[in-house]
Amino acid sequence: MLKTVQRQAASSVLRPLRSRFASPSTFYIADRQSRRGYSSESGEHDVVVIGGGPGGYVAAIKAAQLGLKTACVEKRGALGGTCLNVGCIPSKSLLNNSHIYHQIKHDIKQRGIEVDNVRLNLDQMMAAKDKSVKGLTGGIEILFKQNGVDYVKGTGTITGENEVKVKPIDGGEEISLKTKNIIIATGSEATPFPGLEVDEKKVITSTGAIALTEVPKKMIVIGGGIIGLEMGSVWSRLGAEVTVVEFLDAIGGPGMDADIAKMAQRILGRQGIKFKTSHKVLSGDASGEGVKLEIESVKNQKKDTLEADVVLVAIGRRPYTEGLGLENVGIETDERGRIIIDQEYRTKHENIRVIGDVTFGAMLAHKAEEEGIAAAEFIKKGYGHVNYGAIPSVMYTHPEAAWVGQSEQEVKASGKEYVVGTFPFLANSRAKTNLETDGMVKFIADKETDRVLGIHIIGPNAGEMIAEGVLAIEYGASSEDIARTSHAHPTLSEAFKEAAMATYDKAIHA
Ligand SMILES: Cc1cc2nc3c(=O)[nH]c(=O)nc-3n(C[C@H](O)[C@H](O)[C@H](O)COP(=O)(O)OP(=O)(O)OC[C@H]3O[C@@H](n4cnc5c(N)ncnc54)[C@H](O)[C@@H]3O)c2cc1C
């Protein structure tokens, strides 16, 4: 009953949109569509979302919550996209459990706990990962039901401004969805390395790296970005000899502050990961039992050959638009394959919007989610909000690295005068109690106004702690605002406060 009332309210709000975006023939076909029995009520949707990842499923739920009749088309057979099925969630499950294994083997003796006969049961570790994935993807299906989103299992192709045709995954008859609005959220895929064919066994992407059936003796990771370092950490902790080859002279990718990247490399190096920074991979040969890579120093062109049982290609991800039918409606992509949009996520067709990895910005699940909500709000209300200056990044290695806002190198390049304040976890009472003292918190603030420009953390629980930094940046806080805010003792977050103190004045404990 409530839903009907909401829908009536929605349709009155949407009347202007209707006349703007839909032709009379669209409605005619829509009515025929409903007679075929697929769609409910009028047969026409207000919104069809293509892609059920964090961008798409969140957009669909928000659109439905706003009273829009919504369908979400997903071809994977499970909701949650890359993130839940082969990305964030499975990788974090393996990171968490491999850390526990590694800690039991190498760290807990000093804590007064002695355990004999520690053995790895990789099958069980993978089963635990699969269980989390299944629970979470199934949970989204329940959310769809609760919110009244039509879940359409199949490959969606845009055939016109107001039509998405779906080829069902079970091989059934093609379905035509008539809609006033389309949200494209088709995500991304791993960028292949030229000349190295991915078989997800010997030459793997992150998808293979979350599903290996045995621990490789030697693993080479091509690319020292976040995904490469996270997956390299997992297999290094489980016993593989891991070498990371990175073209740049630092790990972590472009957003990571140089001080944090240096510290991360030192700490991960101590954990056993070898780094070949400033090296490029020239070619690869997977024809033998293992894989051979020819690499070359960027600095002196010296060549070298590396061999491994498994090579993980982690050189980045690229937008995924295969089979989407962009050509049917003349929608363009840029030179990197990203769908071109305006600030309201609109393509050249006002009713076709694009969010998440398939368009501009950081390829992060929470960024896609924010855009999903904003895109639905733009459709219903005409306004939405995402603060791209306050999107956090987290690398879930041990310790974690997390940051928000600008890095010191970015602030320097902008020409702005700034101050930096840091605080080491070595001087934090909780970190010392927990015997987890690696890392630091670093603030960068505007020299004149003290407004916080960037916060960078490497240390225990950095990924949780950065939430405070995100709020600070969102609300335009000064470092003094944070320094004068009480933080519970003894907590790791006192290091956050002390770094803020060190920025506008002086820290107490360092
Ligand atoms: C190993 C790994 C670890 C990661 N860890 C993190 C992390 O810790 N934190 C973080 O924020 N991000 C992480 N990411 C990135 C994150 O997964 C992505 O940024 C996020 O999933 C993007 O969401 P999306 O909705 O844009 O696209 P996706 O999640 O890629 O979803 C797109 C969906 O669209 C479907 N699709 C594509 N074309 C069609 C079509 N024509 N018809 C129907 N369906 C279609 C696909 O099957 C897919 O399910 C990680 C990625 C990887 C690979």
Coordinates of C-alpha atoms in Angstrom, one line a residue, residues 194-430:
P194 CA 50.9 -7.1 -23.7
G195 CA 52.5 -10.4 -24.6
L196 CA 51.5 -12.2 -21.4
E197 CA 48.3 -14.2 -21.8
V198 CA 46.3 -14.4 -18.7
D199 CA 45.3 -18.0 -17.8
E200 CA 44.5 -17.2 -14.1
K201 CA 46.8 -20.1 -13.1
K202 CA 50.4 -19.2 -14.0
V203 CA 49.7 -15.7 -15.4
I204 CA 47.0 -14.2 -13.2
T205 CA 45.1 -11.1 -12.5
S206 CA 43.7 -10.3 -9.0
T207 CA 40.8 -12.6 -9.9
G208 CA 43.3 -15.5 -10.1
A209 CA 45.2 -14.2 -7.1
I210 CA 42.2 -14.7 -4.8
A211 CA 41.6 -18.2 -6.0
L212 CA 45.0 -20.0 -6.2
T213 CA 44.8 -23.6 -5.0
E214 CA 48.3 -23.8 -3.7
V215 CA 50.9 -21.4 -2.4
P216 CA 53.4 -20.6 -5.2
K217 CA 57.1 -21.0 -4.4
K218 CA 57.9 -17.8 -6.2
M219 CA 55.5 -15.1 -7.3
I220 CA 56.3 -11.9 -9.3
V221 CA 53.9 -9.0 -9.1
I222 CA 54.0 -6.7 -12.0
G223 CA 52.9 -3.3 -10.6
G224 CA 53.5 -1.9 -7.1
G225 CA 50.0 -0.3 -6.7
I226 CA 47.5 -1.1 -4.0
I227 CA 46.1 -4.3 -5.5
G228 CA 49.5 -5.7 -6.3
L229 CA 50.8 -5.0 -2.8
E230 CA 47.7 -6.4 -1.1
M231 CA 47.8 -9.6 -3.1
G232 CA 51.6 -9.8 -2.8
S233 CA 51.2 -9.5 1.0
V234 CA 48.7 -12.4 1.1
W235 CA 50.9 -14.9 -0.7
S236 CA 54.1 -13.7 0.9
R237 CA 52.5 -14.3 4.4
L238 CA 51.4 -17.7 3.3
G239 CA 55.0 -18.6 2.2
A240 CA 55.6 -17.5 -1.3
E241 CA 58.8 -15.6 -2.2
V242 CA 57.3 -12.4 -3.6
T243 CA 59.0 -9.9 -5.9
V244 CA 57.3 -6.7 -6.9
V245 CA 58.4 -5.1 -10.1
E246 CA 57.4 -1.4 -10.4
F247 CA 58.2 1.0 -13.2
L248 CA 58.1 4.1 -10.9
D249 CA 60.7 4.8 -8.2
A250 CA 58.1 4.4 -5.5
I251 CA 55.3 1.9 -4.7
G252 CA 51.7 2.7 -3.8
G253 CA 50.5 4.5 -6.9
P254 CA 50.1 8.2 -7.7
G255 CA 47.9 9.2 -4.8
M256 CA 50.1 7.9 -2.0
D257 CA 52.2 10.5 -0.2
A258 CA 55.9 10.0 -0.9
D259 CA 56.8 9.7 2.9
I260 CA 54.1 7.0 3.4
A261 CA 55.2 5.1 0.3
K262 CA 58.8 5.1 1.4
M263 CA 57.8 3.8 4.9
A264 CA 55.4 1.2 3.4
Q265 CA 58.2 -0.1 1.2
R266 CA 60.6 -0.4 4.1
I267 CA 58.0 -2.2 6.3
L268 CA 56.8 -4.6 3.6
G269 CA 60.5 -5.2 2.7
R270 CA 61.1 -6.2 6.3
Q271 CA 58.2 -8.6 6.0
G272 CA 60.0 -10.4 3.2
I273 CA 58.7 -8.8 0.0
K274 CA 61.4 -7.9 -2.5
F275 CA 61.1 -4.7 -4.6
K276 CA 62.4 -3.9 -8.0
T277 CA 61.3 -0.3 -8.3
S278 CA 62.4 1.8 -11.4
H279 CA 62.2 -1.4 -13.4
K280 CA 60.1 -2.1 -16.4
V281 CA 59.0 -5.5 -17.6
L282 CA 60.1 -5.8 -21.3
S283 CA 58.6 -9.2 -22.1
G284 CA 57.3 -12.4 -20.6
D285 CA 57.4 -16.1 -21.5
A286 CA 55.0 -18.5 -20.0
S287 CA 55.6 -21.3 -22.4
G288 CA 57.7 -23.4 -19.9
E289 CA 56.8 -24.8 -16.5
G290 CA 57.0 -21.4 -14.9
V291 CA 57.1 -17.8 -16.2
K292 CA 60.2 -15.9 -17.2
L293 CA 60.2 -12.1 -17.3
E294 CA 62.8 -9.9 -18.9
I295 CA 63.1 -6.7 -17.0
E296 CA 65.2 -3.5 -17.5
S297 CA 66.3 -0.8 -15.1
V298 CA 64.7 2.5 -16.0
K299 CA 67.8 4.2 -14.5
N300 CA 70.7 2.4 -16.3
Q301 CA 69.0 0.1 -18.9
K302 CA 70.6 -2.9 -17.3
K303 CA 68.6 -6.0 -18.2
D304 CA 67.8 -9.0 -15.9
T305 CA 65.7 -12.1 -16.0
L306 CA 63.3 -13.1 -13.3
E307 CA 61.6 -16.5 -12.9
A308 CA 58.5 -17.5 -11.0
D309 CA 55.8 -20.1 -10.7
V310 CA 53.1 -17.4 -10.9
V311 CA 53.1 -13.9 -12.3
L312 CA 50.4 -11.5 -11.1
V313 CA 49.6 -8.7 -13.6
A314 CA 48.5 -5.8 -11.5
I315 CA 49.2 -2.8 -13.7
G316 CA 45.8 -1.2 -13.3
R317 CA 42.2 -1.5 -14.4
R318 CA 40.4 -0.2 -17.4
P319 CA 36.7 0.7 -17.9
Y320 CA 34.5 -2.1 -19.1
T321 CA 32.0 -1.4 -21.9
E322 CA 31.9 -4.6 -23.9
G323 CA 28.5 -5.4 -25.3
L324 CA 27.0 -2.3 -23.7
G325 CA 25.9 -0.8 -27.1
L326 CA 27.3 2.7 -26.6
E327 CA 27.6 2.9 -30.4
N328 CA 23.9 2.5 -30.7
V329 CA 23.3 5.8 -29.0
G330 CA 26.6 7.6 -30.1
I331 CA 28.0 7.8 -26.5
E332 CA 31.8 8.5 -26.6
T333 CA 34.7 7.3 -24.5
D334 CA 38.0 9.1 -24.0
E335 CA 41.5 7.7 -24.9
R336 CA 41.5 5.6 -21.7
G337 CA 38.1 4.1 -22.5
R338 CA 36.2 6.1 -19.8
I339 CA 32.7 7.2 -20.7
I340 CA 32.6 10.9 -21.1
I341 CA 30.1 12.7 -18.8
D342 CA 29.3 16.1 -17.3
Q343 CA 29.2 17.0 -13.6
E344 CA 25.8 15.5 -13.2
Y345 CA 27.0 12.2 -14.7
R346 CA 25.1 12.8 -17.9
T347 CA 26.3 11.6 -21.3
K348 CA 25.3 13.5 -24.4
H349 CA 21.8 12.0 -23.7
E350 CA 20.5 13.8 -20.6
N351 CA 18.7 10.6 -19.4
I352 CA 21.7 8.3 -19.7
R353 CA 24.1 8.8 -16.7
V354 CA 27.3 7.0 -15.9
I355 CA 28.9 6.2 -12.5
G356 CA 31.7 4.2 -10.9
D357 CA 34.9 2.7 -12.5
V358 CA 33.6 3.0 -16.0
T359 CA 33.9 6.7 -15.9
F360 CA 36.3 9.3 -14.5
G361 CA 37.9 9.4 -11.0
A362 CA 39.4 6.9 -8.5
M363 CA 38.4 3.3 -9.1
L364 CA 37.1 2.7 -5.6
A365 CA 33.9 1.0 -4.4
H366 CA 32.9 3.8 -2.0
K367 CA 33.4 6.5 -4.7
A368 CA 31.1 4.4 -7.0
E369 CA 28.5 4.2 -4.2
E370 CA 28.5 7.9 -3.6
E371 CA 28.0 8.5 -7.3
G372 CA 25.2 5.9 -7.3
I373 CA 23.3 7.9 -4.7
A374 CA 24.0 11.2 -6.3
A375 CA 23.0 10.0 -9.8
A376 CA 19.6 8.7 -8.4
E377 CA 19.1 12.0 -6.6
F378 CA 19.9 14.0 -9.7
I379 CA 17.2 12.0 -11.6
K380 CA 14.6 12.5 -8.9
K381 CA 15.4 15.9 -7.4
G382 CA 17.7 17.6 -9.8
Y383 CA 20.6 17.8 -7.4
G384 CA 23.1 15.5 -5.8
H385 CA 26.4 15.7 -4.0
V386 CA 29.8 14.0 -4.0
N387 CA 32.9 15.7 -2.6
Y388 CA 35.7 14.3 -4.6
G389 CA 38.2 16.1 -2.4
A390 CA 37.1 13.9 0.5
I391 CA 37.2 10.4 -0.9
P392 CA 39.6 8.2 1.3
S393 CA 42.0 5.6 -0.1
V394 CA 43.1 2.6 2.0
M395 CA 45.8 0.0 1.4
Y396 CA 44.9 -3.0 3.5
T397 CA 48.4 -4.4 4.0
H398 CA 49.8 -4.8 7.5
P399 CA 50.1 -2.1 8.7
E400 CA 47.5 -0.4 6.7
A401 CA 48.0 2.8 4.8
A402 CA 45.2 5.3 4.4
W403 CA 44.8 8.9 3.2
V404 CA 42.4 11.6 2.2
G405 CA 42.9 14.9 0.5
Q406 CA 46.1 16.0 -1.1
S407 CA 49.6 14.4 -0.8
E408 CA 52.5 16.7 0.1
Q409 CA 53.8 16.4 -3.5
E410 CA 50.4 17.6 -4.8
V411 CA 50.2 20.5 -2.4
K412 CA 53.8 21.5 -3.3
A413 CA 53.0 21.3 -7.0
S414 CA 50.0 23.6 -6.5
G415 CA 52.3 26.3 -5.2
K416 CA 50.4 26.7 -2.0
E417 CA 52.3 27.4 1.2
Y418 CA 51.8 24.7 3.7
V419 CA 52.9 23.2 7.0
V420 CA 53.4 19.5 7.9
G421 CA 52.9 17.8 11.2
T422 CA 53.7 14.2 12.0
F423 CA 53.4 11.8 14.9
P424 CA 55.0 8.3 15.0
F425 CA 53.1 5.4 16.4
L426 CA 56.3 4.5 18.3
A427 CA 55.3 7.3 20.7
N428 CA 51.6 6.3 21.0
S429 CA 50.8 4.4 24.2
R430 CA 48.3 2.0 22.7

